[in-house]
mmCIF file of C-alpha atoms and ligand atoms in Angstrom:
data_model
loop_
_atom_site.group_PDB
_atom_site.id
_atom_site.type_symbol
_atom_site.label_atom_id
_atom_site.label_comp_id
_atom_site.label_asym_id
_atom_site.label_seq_id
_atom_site.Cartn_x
_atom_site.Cartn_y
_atom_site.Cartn_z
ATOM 1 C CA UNK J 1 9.810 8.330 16.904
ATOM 2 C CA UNK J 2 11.286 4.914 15.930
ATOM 3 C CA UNK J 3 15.016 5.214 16.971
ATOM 4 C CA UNK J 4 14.694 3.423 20.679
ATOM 5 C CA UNK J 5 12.187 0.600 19.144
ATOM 6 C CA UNK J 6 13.478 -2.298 18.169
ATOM 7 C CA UNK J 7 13.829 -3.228 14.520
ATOM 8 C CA UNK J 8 14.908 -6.304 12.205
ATOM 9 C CA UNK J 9 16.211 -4.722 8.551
ATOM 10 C CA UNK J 10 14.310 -6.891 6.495
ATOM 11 C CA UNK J 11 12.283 -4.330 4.138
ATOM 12 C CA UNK J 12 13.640 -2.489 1.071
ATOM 13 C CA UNK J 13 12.497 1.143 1.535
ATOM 14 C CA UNK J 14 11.185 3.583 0.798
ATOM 15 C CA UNK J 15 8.906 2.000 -1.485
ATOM 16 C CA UNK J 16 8.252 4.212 -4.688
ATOM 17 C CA UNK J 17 5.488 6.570 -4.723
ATOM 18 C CA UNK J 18 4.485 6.472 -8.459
ATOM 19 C CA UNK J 19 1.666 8.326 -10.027
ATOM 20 C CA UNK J 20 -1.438 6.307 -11.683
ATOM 21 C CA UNK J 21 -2.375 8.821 -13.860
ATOM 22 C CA UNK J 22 -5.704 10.342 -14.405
ATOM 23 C CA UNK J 23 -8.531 7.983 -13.902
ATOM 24 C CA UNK J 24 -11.101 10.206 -16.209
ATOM 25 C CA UNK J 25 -10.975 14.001 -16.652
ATOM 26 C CA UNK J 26 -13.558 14.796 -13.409
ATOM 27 C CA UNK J 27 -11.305 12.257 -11.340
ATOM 28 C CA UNK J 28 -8.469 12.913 -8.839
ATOM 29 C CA UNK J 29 -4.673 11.957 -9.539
ATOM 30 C CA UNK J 30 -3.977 8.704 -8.420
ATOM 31 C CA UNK J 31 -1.093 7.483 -7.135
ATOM 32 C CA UNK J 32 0.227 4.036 -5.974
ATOM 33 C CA UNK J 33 2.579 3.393 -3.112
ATOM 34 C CA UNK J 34 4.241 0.192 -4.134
ATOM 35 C CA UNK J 35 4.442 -1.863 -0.948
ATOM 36 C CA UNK J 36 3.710 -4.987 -3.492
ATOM 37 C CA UNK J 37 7.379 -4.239 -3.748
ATOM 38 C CA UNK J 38 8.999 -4.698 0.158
ATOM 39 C CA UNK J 39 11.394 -6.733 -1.239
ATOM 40 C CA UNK J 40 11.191 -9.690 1.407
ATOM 41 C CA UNK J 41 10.472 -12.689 0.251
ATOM 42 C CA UNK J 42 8.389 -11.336 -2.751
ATOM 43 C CA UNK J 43 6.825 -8.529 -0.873
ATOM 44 C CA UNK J 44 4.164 -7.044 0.650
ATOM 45 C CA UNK J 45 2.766 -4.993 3.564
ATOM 46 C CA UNK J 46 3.482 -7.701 5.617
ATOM 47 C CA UNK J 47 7.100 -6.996 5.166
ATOM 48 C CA UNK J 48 7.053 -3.434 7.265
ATOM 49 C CA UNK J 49 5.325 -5.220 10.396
ATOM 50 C CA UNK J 50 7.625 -8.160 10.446
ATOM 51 C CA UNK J 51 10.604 -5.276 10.870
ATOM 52 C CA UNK J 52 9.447 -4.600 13.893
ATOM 53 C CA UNK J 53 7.803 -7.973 15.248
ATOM 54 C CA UNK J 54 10.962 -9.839 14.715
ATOM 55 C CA UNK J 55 12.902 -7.009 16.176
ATOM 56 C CA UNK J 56 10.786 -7.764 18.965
ATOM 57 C CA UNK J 57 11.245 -11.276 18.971
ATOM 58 C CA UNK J 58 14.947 -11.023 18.275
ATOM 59 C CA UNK J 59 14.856 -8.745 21.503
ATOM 60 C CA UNK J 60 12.938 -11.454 23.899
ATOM 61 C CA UNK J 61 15.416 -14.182 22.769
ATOM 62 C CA UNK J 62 12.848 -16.135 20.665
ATOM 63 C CA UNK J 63 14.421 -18.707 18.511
ATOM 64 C CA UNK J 64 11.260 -19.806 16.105
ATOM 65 C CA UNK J 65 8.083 -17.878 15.017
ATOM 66 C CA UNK J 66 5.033 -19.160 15.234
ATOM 67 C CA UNK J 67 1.977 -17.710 12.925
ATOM 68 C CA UNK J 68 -1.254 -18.511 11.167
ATOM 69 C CA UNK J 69 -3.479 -17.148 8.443
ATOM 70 C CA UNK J 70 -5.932 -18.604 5.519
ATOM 71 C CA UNK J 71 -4.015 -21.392 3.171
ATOM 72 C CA UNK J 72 -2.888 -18.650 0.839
ATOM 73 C CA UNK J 73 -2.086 -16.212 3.737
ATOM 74 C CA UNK J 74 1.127 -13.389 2.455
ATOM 75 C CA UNK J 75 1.435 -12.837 5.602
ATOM 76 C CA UNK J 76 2.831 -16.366 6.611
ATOM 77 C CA UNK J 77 4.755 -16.359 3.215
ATOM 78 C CA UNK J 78 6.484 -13.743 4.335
ATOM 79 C CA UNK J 79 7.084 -14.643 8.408
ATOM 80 C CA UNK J 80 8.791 -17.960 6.489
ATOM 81 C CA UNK J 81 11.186 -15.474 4.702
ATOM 82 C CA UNK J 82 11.819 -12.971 7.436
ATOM 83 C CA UNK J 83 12.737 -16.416 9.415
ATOM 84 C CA UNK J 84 14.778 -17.750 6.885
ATOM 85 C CA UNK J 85 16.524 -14.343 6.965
ATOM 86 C CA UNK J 86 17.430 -14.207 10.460
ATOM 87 C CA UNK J 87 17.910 -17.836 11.099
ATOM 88 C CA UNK J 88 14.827 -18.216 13.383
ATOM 89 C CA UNK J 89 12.326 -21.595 12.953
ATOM 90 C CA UNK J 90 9.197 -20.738 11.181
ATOM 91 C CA UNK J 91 5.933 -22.564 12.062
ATOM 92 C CA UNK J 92 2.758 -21.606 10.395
ATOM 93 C CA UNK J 93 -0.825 -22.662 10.925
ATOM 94 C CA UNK J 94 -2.981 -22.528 8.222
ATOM 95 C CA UNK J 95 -6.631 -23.548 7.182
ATOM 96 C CA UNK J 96 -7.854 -26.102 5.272
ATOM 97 C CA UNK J 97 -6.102 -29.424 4.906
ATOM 98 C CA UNK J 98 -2.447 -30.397 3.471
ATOM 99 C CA UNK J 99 -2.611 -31.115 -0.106
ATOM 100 C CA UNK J 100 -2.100 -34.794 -1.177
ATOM 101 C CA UNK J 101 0.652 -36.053 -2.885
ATOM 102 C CA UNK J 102 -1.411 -35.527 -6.045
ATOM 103 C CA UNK J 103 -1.568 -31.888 -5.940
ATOM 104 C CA UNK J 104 1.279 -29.860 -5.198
ATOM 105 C CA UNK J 105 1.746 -27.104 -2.693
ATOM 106 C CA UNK J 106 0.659 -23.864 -4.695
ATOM 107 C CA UNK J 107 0.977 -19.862 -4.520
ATOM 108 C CA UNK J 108 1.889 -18.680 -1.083
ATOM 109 C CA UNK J 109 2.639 -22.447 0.011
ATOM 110 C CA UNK J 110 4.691 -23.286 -2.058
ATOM 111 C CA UNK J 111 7.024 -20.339 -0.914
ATOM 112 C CA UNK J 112 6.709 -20.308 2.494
ATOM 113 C CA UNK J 113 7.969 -24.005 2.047
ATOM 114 C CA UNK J 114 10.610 -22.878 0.081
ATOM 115 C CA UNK J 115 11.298 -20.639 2.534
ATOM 116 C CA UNK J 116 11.899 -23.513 5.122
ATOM 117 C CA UNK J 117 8.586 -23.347 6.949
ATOM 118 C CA UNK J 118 6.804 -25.987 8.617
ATOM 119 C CA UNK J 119 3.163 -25.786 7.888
ATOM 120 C CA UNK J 120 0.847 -26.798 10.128
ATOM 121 C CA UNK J 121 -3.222 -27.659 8.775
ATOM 122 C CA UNK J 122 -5.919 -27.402 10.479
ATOM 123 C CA UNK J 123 -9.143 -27.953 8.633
ATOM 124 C CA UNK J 124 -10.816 -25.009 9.601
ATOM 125 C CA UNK J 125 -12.409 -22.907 6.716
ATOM 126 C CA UNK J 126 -10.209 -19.875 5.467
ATOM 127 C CA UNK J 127 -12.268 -17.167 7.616
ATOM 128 C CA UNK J 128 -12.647 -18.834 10.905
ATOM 129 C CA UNK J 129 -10.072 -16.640 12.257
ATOM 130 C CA UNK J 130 -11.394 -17.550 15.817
ATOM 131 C CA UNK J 131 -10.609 -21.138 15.508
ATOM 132 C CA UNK J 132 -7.071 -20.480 13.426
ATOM 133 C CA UNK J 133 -6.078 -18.587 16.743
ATOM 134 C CA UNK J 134 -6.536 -20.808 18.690
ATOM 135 C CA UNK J 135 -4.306 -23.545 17.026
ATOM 136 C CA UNK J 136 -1.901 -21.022 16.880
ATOM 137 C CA UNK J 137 -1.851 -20.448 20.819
ATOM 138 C CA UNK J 138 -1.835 -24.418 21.318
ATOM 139 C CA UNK J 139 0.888 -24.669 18.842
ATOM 140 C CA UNK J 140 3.040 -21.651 20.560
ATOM 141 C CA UNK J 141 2.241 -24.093 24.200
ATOM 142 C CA UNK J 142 3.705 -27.124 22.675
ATOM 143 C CA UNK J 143 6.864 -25.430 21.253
ATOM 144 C CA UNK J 144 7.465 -23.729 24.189
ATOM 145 C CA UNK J 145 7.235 -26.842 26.121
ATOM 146 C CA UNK J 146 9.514 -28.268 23.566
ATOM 147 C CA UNK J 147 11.772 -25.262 24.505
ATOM 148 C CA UNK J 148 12.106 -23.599 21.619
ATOM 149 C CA UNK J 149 11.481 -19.616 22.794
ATOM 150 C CA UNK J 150 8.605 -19.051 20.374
ATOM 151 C CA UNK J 151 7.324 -15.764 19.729
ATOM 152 C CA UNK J 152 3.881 -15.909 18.825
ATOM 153 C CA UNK J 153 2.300 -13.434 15.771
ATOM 154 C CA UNK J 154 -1.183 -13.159 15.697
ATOM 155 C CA UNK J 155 -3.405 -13.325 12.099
ATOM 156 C CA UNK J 156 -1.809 -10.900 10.148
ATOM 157 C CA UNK J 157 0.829 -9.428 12.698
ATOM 158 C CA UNK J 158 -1.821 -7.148 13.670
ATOM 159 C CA UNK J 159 -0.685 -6.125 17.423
ATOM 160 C CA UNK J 160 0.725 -2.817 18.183
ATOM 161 C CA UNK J 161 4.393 -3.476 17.651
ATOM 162 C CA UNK J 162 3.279 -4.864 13.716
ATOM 163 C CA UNK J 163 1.394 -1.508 13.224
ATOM 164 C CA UNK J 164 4.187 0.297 14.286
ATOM 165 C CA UNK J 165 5.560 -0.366 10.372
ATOM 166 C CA UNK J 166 2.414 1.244 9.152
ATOM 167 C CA UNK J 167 3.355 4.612 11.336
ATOM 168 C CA UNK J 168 6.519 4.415 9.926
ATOM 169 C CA UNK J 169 5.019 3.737 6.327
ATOM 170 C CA UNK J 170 2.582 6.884 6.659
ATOM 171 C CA UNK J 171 5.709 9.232 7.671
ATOM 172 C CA UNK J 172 8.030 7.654 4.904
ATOM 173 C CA UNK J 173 4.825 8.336 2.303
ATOM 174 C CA UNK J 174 4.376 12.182 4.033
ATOM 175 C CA UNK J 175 8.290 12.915 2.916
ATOM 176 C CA UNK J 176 7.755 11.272 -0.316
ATOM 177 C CA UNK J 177 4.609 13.661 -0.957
ATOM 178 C CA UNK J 178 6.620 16.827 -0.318
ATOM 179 C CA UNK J 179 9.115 15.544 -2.667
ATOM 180 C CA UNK J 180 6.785 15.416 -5.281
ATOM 181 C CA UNK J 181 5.056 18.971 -4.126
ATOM 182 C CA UNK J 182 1.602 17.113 -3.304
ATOM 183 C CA UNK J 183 -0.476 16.513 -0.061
ATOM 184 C CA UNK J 184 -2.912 13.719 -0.397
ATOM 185 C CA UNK J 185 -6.348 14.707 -0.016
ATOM 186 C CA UNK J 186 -6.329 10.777 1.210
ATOM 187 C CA UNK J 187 -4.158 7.605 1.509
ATOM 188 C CA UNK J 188 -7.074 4.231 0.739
ATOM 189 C CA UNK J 189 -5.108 1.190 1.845
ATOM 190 C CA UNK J 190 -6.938 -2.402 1.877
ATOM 191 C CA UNK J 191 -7.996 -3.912 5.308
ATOM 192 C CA UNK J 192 -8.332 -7.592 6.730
ATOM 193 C CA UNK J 193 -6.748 -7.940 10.184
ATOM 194 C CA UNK J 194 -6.253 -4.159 10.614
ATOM 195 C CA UNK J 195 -3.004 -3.214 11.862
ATOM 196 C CA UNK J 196 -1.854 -1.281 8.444
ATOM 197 C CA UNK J 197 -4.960 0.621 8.774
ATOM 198 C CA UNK J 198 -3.936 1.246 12.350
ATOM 199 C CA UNK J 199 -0.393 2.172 11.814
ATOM 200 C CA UNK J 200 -1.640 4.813 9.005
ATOM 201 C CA UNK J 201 -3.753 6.233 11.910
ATOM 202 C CA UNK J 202 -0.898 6.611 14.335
ATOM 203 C CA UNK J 203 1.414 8.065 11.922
ATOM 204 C CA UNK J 204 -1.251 10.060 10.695
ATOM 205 C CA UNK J 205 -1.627 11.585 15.066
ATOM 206 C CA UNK J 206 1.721 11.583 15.763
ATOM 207 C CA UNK J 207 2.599 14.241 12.477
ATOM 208 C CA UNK J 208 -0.426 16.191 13.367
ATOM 209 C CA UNK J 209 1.095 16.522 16.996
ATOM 210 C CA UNK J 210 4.405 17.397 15.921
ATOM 211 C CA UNK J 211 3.000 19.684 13.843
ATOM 212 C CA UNK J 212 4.365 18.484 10.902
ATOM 213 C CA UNK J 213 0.832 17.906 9.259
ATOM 214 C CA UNK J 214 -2.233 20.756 9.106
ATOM 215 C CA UNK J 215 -5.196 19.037 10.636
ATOM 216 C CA UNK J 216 -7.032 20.879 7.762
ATOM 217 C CA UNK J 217 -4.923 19.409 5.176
ATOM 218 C CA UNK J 218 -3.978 16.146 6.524
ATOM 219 C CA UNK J 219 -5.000 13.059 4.390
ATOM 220 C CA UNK J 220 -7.929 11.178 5.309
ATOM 221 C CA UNK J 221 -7.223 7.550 6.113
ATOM 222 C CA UNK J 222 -9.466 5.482 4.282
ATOM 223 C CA UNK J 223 -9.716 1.512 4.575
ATOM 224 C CA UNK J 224 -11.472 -0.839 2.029
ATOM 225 C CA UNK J 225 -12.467 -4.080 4.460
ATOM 226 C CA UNK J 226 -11.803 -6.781 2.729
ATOM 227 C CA UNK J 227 -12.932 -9.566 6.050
ATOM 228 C CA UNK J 228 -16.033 -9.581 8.061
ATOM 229 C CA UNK J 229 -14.054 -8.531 11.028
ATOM 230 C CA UNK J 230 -13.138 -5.410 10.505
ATOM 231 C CA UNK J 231 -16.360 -4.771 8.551
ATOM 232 C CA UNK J 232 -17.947 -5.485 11.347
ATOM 233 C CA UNK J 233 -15.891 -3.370 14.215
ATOM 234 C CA UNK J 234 -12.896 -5.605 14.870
ATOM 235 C CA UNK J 235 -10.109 -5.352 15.926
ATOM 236 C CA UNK J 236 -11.139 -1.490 17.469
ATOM 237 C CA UNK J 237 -8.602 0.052 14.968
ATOM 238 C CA UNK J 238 -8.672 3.419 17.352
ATOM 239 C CA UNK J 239 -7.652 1.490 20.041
ATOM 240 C CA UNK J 240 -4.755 -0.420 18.408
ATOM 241 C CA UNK J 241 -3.532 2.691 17.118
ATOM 242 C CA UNK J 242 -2.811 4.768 19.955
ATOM 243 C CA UNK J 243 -1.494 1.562 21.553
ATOM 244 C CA UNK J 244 0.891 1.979 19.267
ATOM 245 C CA UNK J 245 1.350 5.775 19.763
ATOM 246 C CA UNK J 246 2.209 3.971 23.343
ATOM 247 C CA UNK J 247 5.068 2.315 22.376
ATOM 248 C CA UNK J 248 6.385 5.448 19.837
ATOM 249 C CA UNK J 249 5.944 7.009 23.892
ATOM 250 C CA UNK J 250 3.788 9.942 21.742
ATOM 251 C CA UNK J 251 0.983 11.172 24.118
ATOM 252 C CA UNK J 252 -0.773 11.749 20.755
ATOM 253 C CA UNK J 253 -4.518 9.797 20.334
ATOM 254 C CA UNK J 254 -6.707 8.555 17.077
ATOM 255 C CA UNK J 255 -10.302 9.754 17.447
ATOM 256 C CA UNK J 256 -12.138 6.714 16.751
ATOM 257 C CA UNK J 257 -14.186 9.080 14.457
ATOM 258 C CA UNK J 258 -11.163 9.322 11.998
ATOM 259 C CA UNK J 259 -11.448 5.532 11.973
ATOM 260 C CA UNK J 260 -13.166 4.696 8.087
ATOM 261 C CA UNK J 261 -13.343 1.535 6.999
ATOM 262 C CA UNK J 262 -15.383 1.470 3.753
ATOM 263 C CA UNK J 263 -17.596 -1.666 3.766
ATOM 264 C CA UNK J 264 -19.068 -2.000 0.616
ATOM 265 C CA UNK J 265 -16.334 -4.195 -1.350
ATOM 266 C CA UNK J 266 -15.941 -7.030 0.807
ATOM 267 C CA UNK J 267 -18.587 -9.296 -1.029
ATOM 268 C CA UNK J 268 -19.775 -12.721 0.270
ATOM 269 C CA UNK J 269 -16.904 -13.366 2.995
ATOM 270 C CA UNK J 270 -13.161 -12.592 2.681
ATOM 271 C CA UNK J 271 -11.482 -14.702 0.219
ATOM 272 C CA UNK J 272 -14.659 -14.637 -1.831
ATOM 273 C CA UNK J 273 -14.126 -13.105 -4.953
ATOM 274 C CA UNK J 274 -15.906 -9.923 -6.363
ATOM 275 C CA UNK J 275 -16.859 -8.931 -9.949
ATOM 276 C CA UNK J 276 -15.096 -5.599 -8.945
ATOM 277 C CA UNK J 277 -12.090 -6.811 -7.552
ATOM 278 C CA UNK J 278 -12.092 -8.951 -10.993
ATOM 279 C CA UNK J 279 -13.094 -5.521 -12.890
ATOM 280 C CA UNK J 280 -10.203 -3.770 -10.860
ATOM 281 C CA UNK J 281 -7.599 -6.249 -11.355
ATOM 282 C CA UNK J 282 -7.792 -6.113 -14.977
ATOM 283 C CA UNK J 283 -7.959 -2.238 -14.619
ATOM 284 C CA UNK J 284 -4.252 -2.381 -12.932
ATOM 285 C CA UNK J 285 -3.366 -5.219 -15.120
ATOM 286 C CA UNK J 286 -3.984 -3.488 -18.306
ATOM 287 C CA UNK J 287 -3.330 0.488 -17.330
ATOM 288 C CA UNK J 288 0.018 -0.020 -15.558
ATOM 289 C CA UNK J 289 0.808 -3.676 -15.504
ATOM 290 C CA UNK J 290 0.385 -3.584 -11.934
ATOM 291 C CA UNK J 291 -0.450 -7.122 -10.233
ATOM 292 C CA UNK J 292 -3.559 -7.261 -7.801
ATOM 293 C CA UNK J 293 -4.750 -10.234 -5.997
ATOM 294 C CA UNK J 294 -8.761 -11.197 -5.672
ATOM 295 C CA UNK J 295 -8.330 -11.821 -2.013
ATOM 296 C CA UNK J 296 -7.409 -8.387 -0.733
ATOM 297 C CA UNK J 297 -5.265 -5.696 -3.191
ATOM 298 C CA UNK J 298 -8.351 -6.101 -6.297
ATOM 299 C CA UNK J 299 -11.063 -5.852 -3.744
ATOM 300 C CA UNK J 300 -9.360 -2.554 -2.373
ATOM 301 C CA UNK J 301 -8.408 -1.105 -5.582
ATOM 302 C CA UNK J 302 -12.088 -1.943 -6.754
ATOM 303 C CA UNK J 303 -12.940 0.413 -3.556
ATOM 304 C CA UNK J 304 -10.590 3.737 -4.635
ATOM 305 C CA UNK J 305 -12.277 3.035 -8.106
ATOM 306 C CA UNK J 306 -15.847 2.722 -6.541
ATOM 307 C CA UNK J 307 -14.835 5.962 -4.499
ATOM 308 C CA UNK J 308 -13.449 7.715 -7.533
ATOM 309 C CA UNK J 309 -16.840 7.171 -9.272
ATOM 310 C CA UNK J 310 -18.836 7.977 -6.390
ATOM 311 C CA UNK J 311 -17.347 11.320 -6.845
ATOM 312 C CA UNK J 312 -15.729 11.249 -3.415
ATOM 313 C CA UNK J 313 -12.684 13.496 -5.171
ATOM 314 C CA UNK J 314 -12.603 15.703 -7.495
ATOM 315 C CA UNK J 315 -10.260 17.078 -10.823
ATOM 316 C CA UNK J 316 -7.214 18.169 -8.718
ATOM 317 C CA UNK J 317 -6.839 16.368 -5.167
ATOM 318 C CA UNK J 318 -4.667 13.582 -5.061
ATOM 319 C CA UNK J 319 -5.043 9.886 -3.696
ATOM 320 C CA UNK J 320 -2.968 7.665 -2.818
ATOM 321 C CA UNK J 321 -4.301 3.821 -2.903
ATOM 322 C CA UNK J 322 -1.482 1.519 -0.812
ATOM 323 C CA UNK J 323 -0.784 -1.718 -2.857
ATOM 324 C CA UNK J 324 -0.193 -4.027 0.099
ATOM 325 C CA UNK J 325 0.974 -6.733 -2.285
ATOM 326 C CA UNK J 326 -0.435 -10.370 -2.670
ATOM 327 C CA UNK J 327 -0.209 -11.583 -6.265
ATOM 328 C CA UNK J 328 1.415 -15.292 -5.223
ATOM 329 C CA UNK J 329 -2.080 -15.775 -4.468
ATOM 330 C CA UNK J 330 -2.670 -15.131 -8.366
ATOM 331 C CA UNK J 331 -0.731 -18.793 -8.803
ATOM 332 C CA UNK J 332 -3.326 -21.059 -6.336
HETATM 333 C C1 PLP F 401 -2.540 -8.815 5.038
HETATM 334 C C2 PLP F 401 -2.842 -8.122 3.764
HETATM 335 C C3 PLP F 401 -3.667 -6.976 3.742
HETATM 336 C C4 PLP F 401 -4.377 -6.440 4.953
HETATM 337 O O1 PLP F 401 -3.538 -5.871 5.920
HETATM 338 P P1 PLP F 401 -4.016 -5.836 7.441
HETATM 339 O O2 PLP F 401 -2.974 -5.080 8.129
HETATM 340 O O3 PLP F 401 -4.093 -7.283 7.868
HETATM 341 O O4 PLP F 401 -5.349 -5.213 7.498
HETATM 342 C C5 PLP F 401 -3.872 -6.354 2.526
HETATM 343 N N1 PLP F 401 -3.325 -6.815 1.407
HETATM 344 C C6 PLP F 401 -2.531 -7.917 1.385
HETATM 345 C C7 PLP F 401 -1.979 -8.373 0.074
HETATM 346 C C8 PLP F 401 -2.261 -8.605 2.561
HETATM 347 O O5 PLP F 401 -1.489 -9.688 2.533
#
């Protein structure tokens, strides 16, 4: 499904599957697949989209990336290392202003500098996505211009080529869930620009098409929206998804009605912490000295937890929550 796409090795995979234990006695098994642990440039789901985006880019003969996120965005840390790896110029536009010479570059900054990066600031607030896109395209003109060969990522890496490392994810977690004997009753992964919720989806169609998954027993695809877009409908995660069954050239679709986000943990605005993201961080801090962030992995952990309570599960299923990473964040 992913042998004729084009791909940049820059992930360590599989990452483990490794069981959480038993929340409380009426509660489901949880498990954790560790994408906090891609290996590139100190991990993260951003790590499995950049595989294929830069493969992508690699393929059109770009020679810099261009990208953009909050101020403490993992997904620019990690565009600076994938660029560092490859040898491709890394420009990244972020929100809020650059830090004076009195306060150093922190967290996810201070990396993606390390990594080489130029950092571009705009001002704009850290979830006026609208207006962070649009420096980004402006940017992407003037390097062009410049000649450079930019290829240009949108927030997150979001598009249907980044998903595509989220299909590939969900089949990599499937064989790892034979391994261990299980089937998920559902796989809960954290959402802010949508394309690992999307790429879940797609892998999620294109195994029950092959028939390798039971429609009856395949995993529900759960997302915990951690930004007012996709709490609000956008991007159309459906539609990105079986764009991206497009370019696996699978005639398989995602119903839109297997599309869940879950929109109660989001909180005042994304980047905004929560008293349950704060609850769930020490939770993962303290049960399996596992590292959550307050701007998305906390918030969607605090969801599973919620769900767990809610009695979504019960004594016996299994869930898997997706740790998508982001504890530089942790050190802003
Ligand atoms: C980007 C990110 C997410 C959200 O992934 P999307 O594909 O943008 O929805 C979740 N967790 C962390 C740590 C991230 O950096």
């Amino acid at each position: 499904m992913f042998d004729h796409l084009d791909r940049a090795a820059l992930a360590t995979l599989p990452t483990a599957l490794e069981p959480a234990g038993v929340v409380s006695s009426s509660a489901p098994r949880l498990w954790i697949k560790r994408d906090d642990l891609t290996g590139l440039g100190g991990g993260g789901n951003k790590a499995r989209k950049l595989e294929f985006l830069c493969g992508d880019a690699i393929a059109a003969g770009a020679r810099a990336l261009v990208t953009v996120g909050a101020a403490q965005s993992n997904h620019c840390r990690m565009t600076a290392a994938a660029g560092a790896r490859l040898g491709l110029e890394v420009h990244l536009v972020l929100s809020g202003e650059e830090p004076d010479g009195r306060r150093a570059l922190t967290g996810n900054q201070l990396l993606s500098k390390l990594f080489g990066a130029q950092l571009h600031y705009t001002g704009a607030a850290d979830s006026h996505w609208g207006e962070l896109e649009i420096a980004r395209e402006a940017l992407t003109d003037q390097l062009a211009a410049e000649g450079l060969a930019p290829y240009s990522i949108p927030i997150g890496g979001s598009t249907a080529v980044g998903a595509l490392g989220y299909a590939q994810g969900f089949v990599e977690l499937i064989d790892q869930a034979e391994a261990a004997g299980i089937m998920p009753s559902a796989i809960v992964t954290t959402s802010s620009s949508g394309g690992t919720h999307a790429g879940l989806l797609a892998g999620r169609a294109a195994l029950l098409a092959s028939g390798r998954l039971d429609a009856s027993r395949a995993p529900a695809i759960i997302a915990i929206g951690v930004a007012k877009g996709v709490v609000a409908g956008y991007p159309d995660v459906a539609e990105l998804a079986n764009a991206t069954l497009d370019l696996m050239q699978l005639a398989a679709r995602v119903d839109p009605a297997d599309v869940e986000v879950d929109t109660r943990w989001l909180g005042d605005d994304y980047a905004v912490p929560t008293e349950a993201g704060a609850a769930a961080m020490d939770w993962a801090a303290r049960t399996g000295g596992w590292i959550v962030d307050p701007v998305y992995s906390a918030k969607g952990l605090s969801g599973v937890l919620g769900l767990i309570s809610d009695g979504r599960w019960t004594a016996g299923d299994d869930v898997v929550f997706v740790h998508t990473g982001g504890w530089p964040a942790l050190f802003a």
